[in-house]
Amino acid sequence: MADSTFDIVSKVDKMEADNAVNQAQKEIATRYDFKNVGASVEWSGEKLLLKASAEERVKAVLEVLEQKFIKRGISSEDAKKVSKIIRDEAPKSVKSQIQGDELRVQSKSRDDLQATMALLKGKDLDVDLQFVNFR
């Protein structure tokens, strides 16, 4: 029987990014320290445009925006952390391999792969993980 596999990725969802920007806009509109300084954040094509009347207010807008964004992207450092968790705590039949910006996880047992998914969902990681290509 062939090994079952799934990939772990962390990619930006445009809808979630829009939600983060909208939440930041609402907070900026209601905070007292942003009154009368022209503070705003908006999409400008594929980029975000931050505005304010002073540099320190722009930095404060950036801090608000950073708080609203969920950290995304599996860097090689994050992939190594996840791989170490799998190696140390997942069932012994489960193996992982870093492939570019994905982490391929494989095992002969689908139950072990599902247990690995549950293990990773229960961890407090700095990245948001998606499990894709389950075969």
Backbone as ProteinMPNN parsed JSONL, in Angstrom:
{"seq_chain_A": "MADSTFDIVSKVDKMEADNAVNQAQKEIATRYDFKNVGASVEWSGEKLLLKASAEERVKAVLEVLEQKFIKRGISSEDAKKVSKIIRDEAPKSVKSQIQGDELRVQSKSRDDLQATMALLKGKDLDVDLQFVNFR", "coords_chain_A": {"N_chain_A": [[0.846, -1.186, 0.0], [0.581, 2.186, -0.848], [2.17, 5.115, 0.517], [0.284, 7.498, 2.394], [-0.218, 11.006, 2.048], [0.077, 14.498, 2.999], [0.239, 18.055, 2.539], [1.665, 20.794, 4.267], [0.976, 24.132, 4.379], [1.201, 27.728, 4.398], [-0.485, 30.281, 3.442], [-1.361, 33.533, 2.207], [-4.615, 34.66, 2.454], [-6.673, 36.522, 0.465], [-9.156, 37.55, 1.273], [-8.965, 37.415, 4.077], [-6.859, 39.188, 4.465], [-8.08, 41.547, 3.563], [-10.015, 41.757, 5.58], [-8.371, 42.2, 7.816], [-7.281, 44.702, 7.164], [-9.643, 46.225, 7.107], [-10.45, 46.004, 9.81], [-8.307, 47.335, 11.015], [-8.704, 49.894, 9.924], [-11.139, 50.584, 11.155], [-10.382, 50.641, 13.87], [-8.48, 52.715, 13.811], [-10.126, 54.833, 13.099], [-11.612, 55.159, 15.409], [-9.918, 55.545, 17.579], [-8.638, 57.802, 20.002], [-6.047, 58.946, 19.884], [-5.604, 59.124, 17.192], [-7.197, 61.064, 16.183], [-7.776, 63.933, 14.173], [-5.301, 63.789, 12.792], [-5.168, 62.861, 10.299], [-4.913, 60.121, 9.871], [-4.797, 57.041, 8.154], [-5.373, 53.888, 6.485], [-5.115, 52.046, 3.554], [-5.819, 50.032, 0.628], [-3.65, 50.138, -2.149], [-3.56, 49.282, -5.091], [-1.604, 46.488, -5.238], [-0.402, 47.067, -2.919], [-0.182, 48.42, 0.43], [-1.272, 51.525, 1.634], [-0.238, 53.791, 3.936], [-1.191, 56.555, 5.826], [-0.633, 59.661, 7.533], [-0.346, 62.668, 9.528], [2.098, 62.973, 10.75], [5.321, 61.442, 11.199], [5.589, 59.703, 13.444], [2.939, 59.064, 13.925], [2.288, 57.624, 11.624], [3.87, 55.413, 12.069], [2.521, 54.438, 14.288], [0.086, 53.774, 13.092], [0.993, 51.708, 11.463], [1.699, 49.843, 13.457], [-0.853, 49.222, 14.488], [-1.977, 48.045, 12.201], [-0.226, 45.85, 11.857], [-0.872, 44.394, 14.148], [-3.398, 43.539, 13.46], [-3.074, 41.942, 11.246], [-2.691, 38.549, 10.517], [0.03, 36.58, 11.097], [1.608, 35.237, 8.31], [2.911, 32.716, 6.076], [5.164, 30.159, 5.622], [8.249, 30.127, 6.64], [11.592, 28.871, 6.134], [12.654, 28.468, 8.617], [10.347, 28.278, 10.236], [9.231, 26.001, 9.079], [11.139, 24.129, 9.823], [10.725, 24.118, 12.601], [8.1, 23.066, 12.753], [8.551, 20.596, 11.56], [10.293, 19.471, 13.447], [8.55, 19.222, 15.644], [6.822, 17.303, 14.591], [8.627, 15.171, 14.265], [9.388, 14.722, 16.955], [6.967, 14.412, 18.442], [4.822, 13.305, 16.997], [3.144, 10.297, 15.776], [5.368, 7.513, 15.273], [5.462, 6.48, 12.687], [5.145, 8.572, 10.997], [6.583, 10.776, 8.703], [8.396, 13.718, 7.69], [9.151, 16.222, 5.215], [10.83, 19.015, 3.963], [9.795, 20.954, 1.278], [10.458, 23.359, -0.676], [8.276, 25.98, -0.171], [6.577, 24.446, 1.254], [5.659, 21.791, 3.487], [5.987, 18.481, 3.303], [4.187, 15.775, 4.497], [4.163, 12.41, 5.408], [2.892, 9.041, 5.677], [2.222, 5.553, 6.216], [-0.143, 5.106, 7.429], [-3.29, 6.529, 7.476], [-4.672, 7.315, 9.719], [-2.622, 7.981, 11.483], [-1.662, 10.244, 10.171], [-3.866, 11.939, 10.434], [-3.873, 12.172, 13.204], [-1.512, 13.572, 13.476], [-2.183, 15.993, 12.228], [-4.104, 16.894, 14.092], [-2.443, 17.16, 16.324], [-0.743, 19.28, 15.487], [-2.629, 21.317, 15.116], [-3.309, 21.763, 17.726], [-1.107, 22.974, 18.797], [0.494, 26.024, 19.835], [1.429, 27.893, 17.544], [3.43, 30.315, 15.724], [2.567, 30.739, 13.18], [-0.079, 30.439, 10.799], [-1.448, 27.466, 9.846], [-2.285, 25.54, 6.977], [-3.723, 22.547, 5.823], [-3.237, 20.697, 3.028], [-3.809, 18.911, -0.088], [-4.382, 16.249, 0.708], [-3.843, 12.895, 0.419]], "CA_chain_A": [[0.0, 0.0, 0.0], [1.38, 3.412, -0.967], [2.062, 6.055, 1.629], [-0.634, 8.632, 2.312], [0.521, 12.241, 2.286], [-0.555, 15.812, 2.92], [1.195, 19.153, 2.579], [1.374, 21.89, 5.183], [1.324, 25.423, 3.782], [0.654, 28.906, 5.047], [-0.585, 31.267, 2.367], [-2.22, 34.676, 2.494], [-5.94, 34.651, 1.871], [-7.015, 37.927, 0.165], [-10.298, 37.95, 2.105], [-8.472, 37.651, 5.432], [-6.07, 40.418, 4.417], [-9.068, 42.633, 3.519], [-10.605, 41.865, 6.916], [-7.381, 42.817, 8.697], [-7.221, 46.129, 6.813], [-10.906, 46.834, 7.555], [-10.39, 46.113, 11.265], [-7.358, 48.405, 11.326], [-9.366, 51.157, 9.589], [-12.13, 50.868, 12.205], [-9.683, 51.032, 15.099], [-7.875, 54.03, 13.579], [-11.211, 55.817, 13.087], [-12.203, 55.35, 16.736], [-8.94, 55.85, 18.628], [-8.453, 59.214, 20.305], [-4.73, 59.429, 19.47], [-5.575, 59.293, 15.737], [-8.108, 62.144, 15.794], [-7.206, 65.145, 13.575], [-3.945, 63.628, 12.27], [-5.284, 62.343, 8.938], [-4.43, 58.741, 9.844], [-5.598, 56.09, 7.386], [-4.705, 52.762, 5.825], [-5.955, 51.601, 2.441], [-5.155, 49.311, -0.452], [-3.26, 50.9, -3.317], [-3.138, 48.199, -5.974], [-1.164, 45.335, -4.451], [0.322, 47.589, -1.768], [-0.945, 49.148, 1.427], [-0.865, 52.917, 1.76], [-0.45, 54.308, 5.28], [-1.091, 58.018, 5.833], [-0.839, 60.419, 8.768], [0.294, 63.98, 9.429], [3.445, 62.941, 11.328], [5.963, 60.135, 11.055], [5.284, 58.809, 14.576], [1.551, 58.599, 13.759], [2.336, 56.583, 10.594], [4.399, 54.225, 12.746], [1.437, 53.918, 15.129], [-0.85, 53.139, 12.162], [1.624, 50.445, 11.088], [1.566, 48.933, 14.595], [-2.243, 48.756, 14.504], [-2.136, 47.14, 11.067], [0.507, 44.617, 12.153], [-1.65, 43.644, 15.131], [-4.589, 42.978, 12.817], [-2.69, 40.904, 10.296], [-2.251, 37.267, 11.052], [1.313, 36.27, 10.465], [1.481, 34.206, 7.273], [4.122, 32.328, 5.351], [6.054, 29.204, 6.297], [9.663, 30.308, 6.321], [12.319, 27.615, 6.363], [12.79, 28.339, 10.074], [9.067, 27.768, 10.732], [9.098, 24.625, 8.584], [12.0, 23.295, 10.666], [10.048, 23.976, 13.896], [6.984, 22.14, 12.578], [9.152, 19.294, 11.292], [10.807, 18.968, 14.722], [7.381, 18.798, 16.42], [6.378, 16.035, 14.0], [9.64, 14.154, 14.571], [9.437, 14.445, 18.39], [5.699, 14.129, 19.118], [3.851, 12.6, 16.157], [3.39, 8.852, 15.714], [6.686, 7.228, 14.692], [5.375, 6.153, 11.261], [4.987, 9.819, 10.247], [7.825, 11.419, 8.277], [8.16, 15.013, 7.05], [10.233, 16.678, 4.35], [10.627, 20.384, 3.491], [9.846, 21.074, -0.18], [10.202, 24.761, -1.014], [7.495, 26.659, 0.866], [5.64, 23.467, 1.787], [6.207, 20.702, 4.28], [5.286, 17.247, 2.925], [4.088, 14.835, 5.606], [3.71, 11.135, 4.853], [2.832, 7.872, 6.542], [1.415, 4.477, 5.662], [-1.418, 5.133, 8.143], [-4.051, 7.781, 7.419], [-5.006, 7.677, 11.099], [-1.458, 8.682, 12.032], [-1.623, 11.582, 9.564], [-4.913, 12.735, 11.07], [-3.391, 12.468, 14.556], [-0.489, 14.614, 13.314], [-2.92, 17.243, 11.996], [-4.686, 17.309, 15.379], [-1.319, 17.593, 17.15], [-0.292, 20.599, 15.033], [-3.692, 22.286, 15.393], [-3.307, 22.019, 19.164], [0.095, 23.731, 19.168], [0.414, 27.482, 19.711], [2.5, 28.262, 16.622], [3.419, 31.702, 15.257], [2.06, 30.785, 11.812], [-1.35, 29.78, 10.563], [-1.17, 26.343, 8.961], [-3.351, 24.884, 6.22], [-3.378, 21.192, 5.41], [-3.748, 20.563, 1.668], [-3.376, 17.757, -0.899], [-4.46, 15.0, 1.477], [-4.017, 11.739, -0.486]], "C_chain_A": [[0.889, 1.247, 0.0], [1.167, 4.308, 0.255], [0.995, 7.1, 1.342], [0.17, 9.883, 2.645], [-0.423, 13.42, 2.42], [0.546, 16.851, 2.994], [0.724, 20.182, 3.588], [1.869, 23.16, 4.511], [0.759, 26.534, 4.65], [0.66, 30.015, 4.014], [-1.566, 32.365, 2.761], [-3.533, 34.526, 1.736], [-6.352, 36.114, 1.696], [-8.167, 38.421, 1.034], [-9.846, 38.25, 3.537], [-7.64, 38.928, 5.491], [-7.002, 41.628, 4.375], [-9.694, 42.849, 4.893], [-9.646, 42.544, 7.888], [-7.282, 44.317, 8.438], [-8.478, 46.843, 7.305], [-10.927, 47.004, 9.069], [-9.436, 47.229, 11.689], [-7.983, 49.766, 11.044], [-10.369, 51.543, 10.67], [-11.455, 51.323, 13.488], [-9.073, 52.421, 14.96], [-8.941, 55.124, 13.631], [-11.736, 56.113, 14.49], [-11.211, 55.728, 17.825], [-8.69, 57.341, 18.753], [-7.121, 59.743, 19.782], [-4.597, 59.575, 17.955], [-6.52, 60.398, 15.257], [-7.318, 63.338, 15.269], [-5.744, 65.007, 13.117], [-3.97, 63.036, 10.861], [-4.809, 60.915, 8.797], [-5.378, 57.858, 9.043], [-4.716, 54.972, 6.854], [-5.653, 52.283, 4.74], [-5.119, 50.844, 1.429], [-4.826, 50.278, -1.571], [-2.681, 49.888, -4.304], [-2.825, 46.975, -5.149], [-0.453, 45.766, -3.169], [-0.641, 48.25, -0.803], [-0.381, 50.554, 1.546], [-1.246, 53.4, 3.154], [-0.237, 55.81, 5.251], [-1.309, 58.555, 7.24], [-0.057, 61.716, 8.636], [1.716, 64.004, 9.993], [3.998, 61.52, 11.251], [5.627, 59.179, 12.199], [3.852, 58.294, 14.515], [1.475, 57.519, 12.677], [2.858, 55.291, 11.215], [3.332, 53.598, 13.642], [0.377, 53.22, 14.271], [-0.306, 51.776, 11.752], [1.506, 49.423, 12.215], [0.153, 48.364, 14.679], [-2.45, 47.731, 13.397], [-1.438, 45.801, 11.318], [-0.237, 43.756, 13.162], [-2.824, 42.928, 14.482], [-4.258, 41.866, 11.833], [-2.271, 39.653, 11.039], [-0.963, 36.932, 10.336], [1.14, 35.086, 9.52], [2.832, 33.883, 6.675], [4.958, 31.346, 6.152], [7.464, 29.471, 5.818], [10.373, 28.986, 6.582], [12.515, 27.386, 7.863], [11.505, 27.769, 10.686], [8.859, 26.314, 10.303], [9.948, 23.681, 9.433], [11.371, 23.078, 12.04], [8.931, 22.944, 13.81], [7.515, 20.725, 12.351], [9.685, 18.664, 12.581], [9.669, 18.494, 15.619], [6.896, 17.439, 15.914], [7.35, 14.917, 14.379], [9.584, 13.744, 16.046], [8.123, 13.914, 18.96], [4.677, 13.356, 18.301], [4.116, 11.099, 16.216], [4.657, 8.567, 14.903], [6.635, 6.9, 13.203], [5.326, 7.397, 10.382], [6.356, 10.438, 9.97], [7.484, 12.745, 7.606], [9.392, 15.416, 6.259], [9.888, 18.082, 3.845], [10.81, 20.411, 1.981], [9.465, 22.498, -0.56], [9.473, 25.453, 0.115], [6.409, 25.755, 1.429], [6.4, 22.444, 2.622], [5.378, 19.465, 3.954], [5.348, 16.285, 4.104], [3.536, 13.537, 5.053], [3.758, 10.03, 5.891], [2.032, 6.796, 5.83], [0.004, 4.517, 6.258], [-2.086, 6.503, 8.036], [-4.429, 8.256, 8.824], [-3.847, 8.432, 11.756], [-1.332, 10.088, 11.454], [-2.684, 12.484, 10.195], [-4.532, 13.092, 12.504], [-2.337, 13.578, 14.518], [-1.14, 15.973, 13.069], [-3.486, 17.773, 13.312], [-3.595, 17.826, 16.319], [-0.891, 19.016, 16.783], [-1.344, 21.667, 15.266], [-3.71, 22.678, 16.865], [-2.112, 22.82, 19.648], [-0.14, 25.221, 18.972], [1.602, 27.95, 18.875], [2.344, 29.711, 16.176], [2.866, 31.849, 13.844], [0.725, 30.047, 11.748], [-1.113, 28.698, 9.517], [-2.423, 25.888, 8.236], [-2.838, 23.527, 5.774], [-4.032, 20.949, 4.061], [-3.222, 19.275, 1.032], [-3.356, 16.457, -0.11], [-4.754, 13.863, 0.524], [-3.721, 10.458, 0.252]], "O_chain_A": [[1.843, 1.333, 0.773], [0.133, 4.258, 0.922], [0.819, 7.533, 0.203], [1.121, 9.831, 3.426], [-1.581, 13.352, 2.007], [1.652, 16.566, 3.453], [-0.475, 20.412, 3.743], [3.032, 23.255, 4.121], [-0.065, 26.291, 5.532], [1.7, 30.617, 3.745], [-2.483, 32.143, 3.552], [-3.547, 34.294, 0.528], [-6.378, 36.868, 2.669], [-8.165, 39.567, 1.483], [-10.293, 39.227, 4.139], [-7.713, 39.67, 6.471], [-6.761, 42.622, 5.061], [-9.883, 43.988, 5.321], [-10.066, 43.373, 8.695], [-7.207, 45.11, 9.376], [-8.394, 47.939, 7.857], [-11.373, 48.038, 9.565], [-9.729, 47.981, 12.619], [-7.816, 50.697, 11.833], [-10.44, 52.709, 11.059], [-11.9, 52.279, 14.124], [-9.142, 53.222, 15.892], [-8.692, 56.214, 14.146], [-12.252, 57.203, 14.737], [-11.618, 56.187, 18.893], [-8.549, 58.052, 17.758], [-7.06, 60.868, 19.285], [-3.589, 60.094, 17.474], [-6.629, 60.639, 14.055], [-6.302, 63.715, 15.854], [-5.025, 66.004, 13.06], [-2.919, 62.741, 10.291], [-4.348, 60.52, 7.726], [-6.595, 57.911, 9.22], [-3.493, 55.092, 6.782], [-6.852, 52.131, 4.975], [-3.898, 50.982, 1.369], [-5.635, 51.144, -1.906], [-1.471, 49.665, -4.346], [-3.691, 46.471, -4.433], [0.042, 44.924, -2.419], [-1.766, 48.596, -1.163], [0.834, 50.75, 1.557], [-2.423, 53.419, 3.515], [0.765, 56.293, 4.723], [-2.062, 57.988, 8.032], [0.787, 61.856, 7.751], [2.462, 64.951, 9.743], [3.254, 60.54, 11.239], [5.404, 57.99, 11.971], [3.573, 57.198, 15.003], [0.677, 56.589, 12.798], [2.352, 54.206, 10.925], [3.245, 52.375, 13.746], [-0.169, 52.193, 14.675], [-1.052, 50.799, 11.697], [1.239, 48.25, 11.952], [-0.025, 47.169, 14.913], [-3.032, 46.671, 13.629], [-1.996, 44.744, 11.026], [-0.239, 42.53, 13.052], [-3.203, 41.835, 14.905], [-5.061, 40.96, 11.611], [-1.585, 39.711, 12.06], [-0.884, 36.997, 9.109], [0.585, 34.056, 9.9], [3.773, 34.672, 6.757], [5.413, 31.671, 7.249], [7.833, 29.082, 4.71], [9.801, 28.083, 7.192], [12.539, 26.245, 8.323], [11.559, 26.889, 11.545], [8.367, 25.497, 11.081], [9.528, 22.563, 9.729], [11.465, 21.983, 12.594], [8.815, 22.064, 14.662], [6.974, 19.764, 12.898], [9.544, 17.459, 12.784], [9.802, 17.47, 16.289], [6.597, 16.541, 16.702], [6.923, 13.832, 14.772], [9.716, 12.562, 16.364], [8.136, 13.068, 19.854], [3.742, 12.797, 18.874], [5.184, 10.672, 16.654], [4.975, 9.293, 13.961], [7.648, 7.025, 12.515], [5.451, 7.299, 9.161], [7.176, 10.603, 10.873], [6.412, 12.888, 7.018], [10.515, 15.021, 6.572], [8.783, 18.312, 3.355], [11.83, 19.96, 1.458], [8.287, 22.805, -0.744], [9.977, 25.517, 1.236], [5.435, 26.233, 2.011], [7.609, 22.262, 2.477], [4.196, 19.406, 4.292], [6.421, 16.013, 4.643], [2.552, 13.545, 4.313], [4.54, 10.067, 6.841], [1.245, 7.1, 4.933], [-0.938, 4.011, 5.648], [-1.519, 7.513, 8.453], [-4.496, 9.458, 9.082], [-4.06, 9.397, 12.491], [-0.943, 11.019, 12.16], [-2.426, 13.658, 10.459], [-4.834, 14.19, 12.971], [-2.278, 14.419, 15.415], [-0.711, 16.983, 13.627], [-3.363, 18.96, 13.612], [-3.797, 18.812, 17.028], [-0.699, 19.857, 17.661], [-1.004, 22.808, 15.582], [-4.085, 23.799, 17.208], [-2.1, 23.296, 20.783], [-0.871, 25.637, 18.072], [2.638, 28.347, 19.408], [1.25, 30.27, 16.244], [2.712, 32.97, 13.358], [0.452, 29.149, 12.544], [-0.629, 28.986, 8.423], [-3.506, 25.857, 8.821], [-1.675, 23.376, 5.397], [-5.258, 20.989, 3.955], [-2.308, 18.637, 1.554], [-2.428, 15.658, -0.239], [-5.803, 13.855, -0.119], [-3.809, 9.376, -0.328]]}, "name": "protein", "num_of_chains": 1, "seq": "MADSTFDIVSKVDKMEADNAVNQAQKEIATRYDFKNVGASVEWSGEKLLLKASAEERVKAVLEVLEQKFIKRGISSEDAKKVSKIIRDEAPKSVKSQIQGDELRVQSKSRDDLQATMALLKGKDLDVDLQFVNFR"}
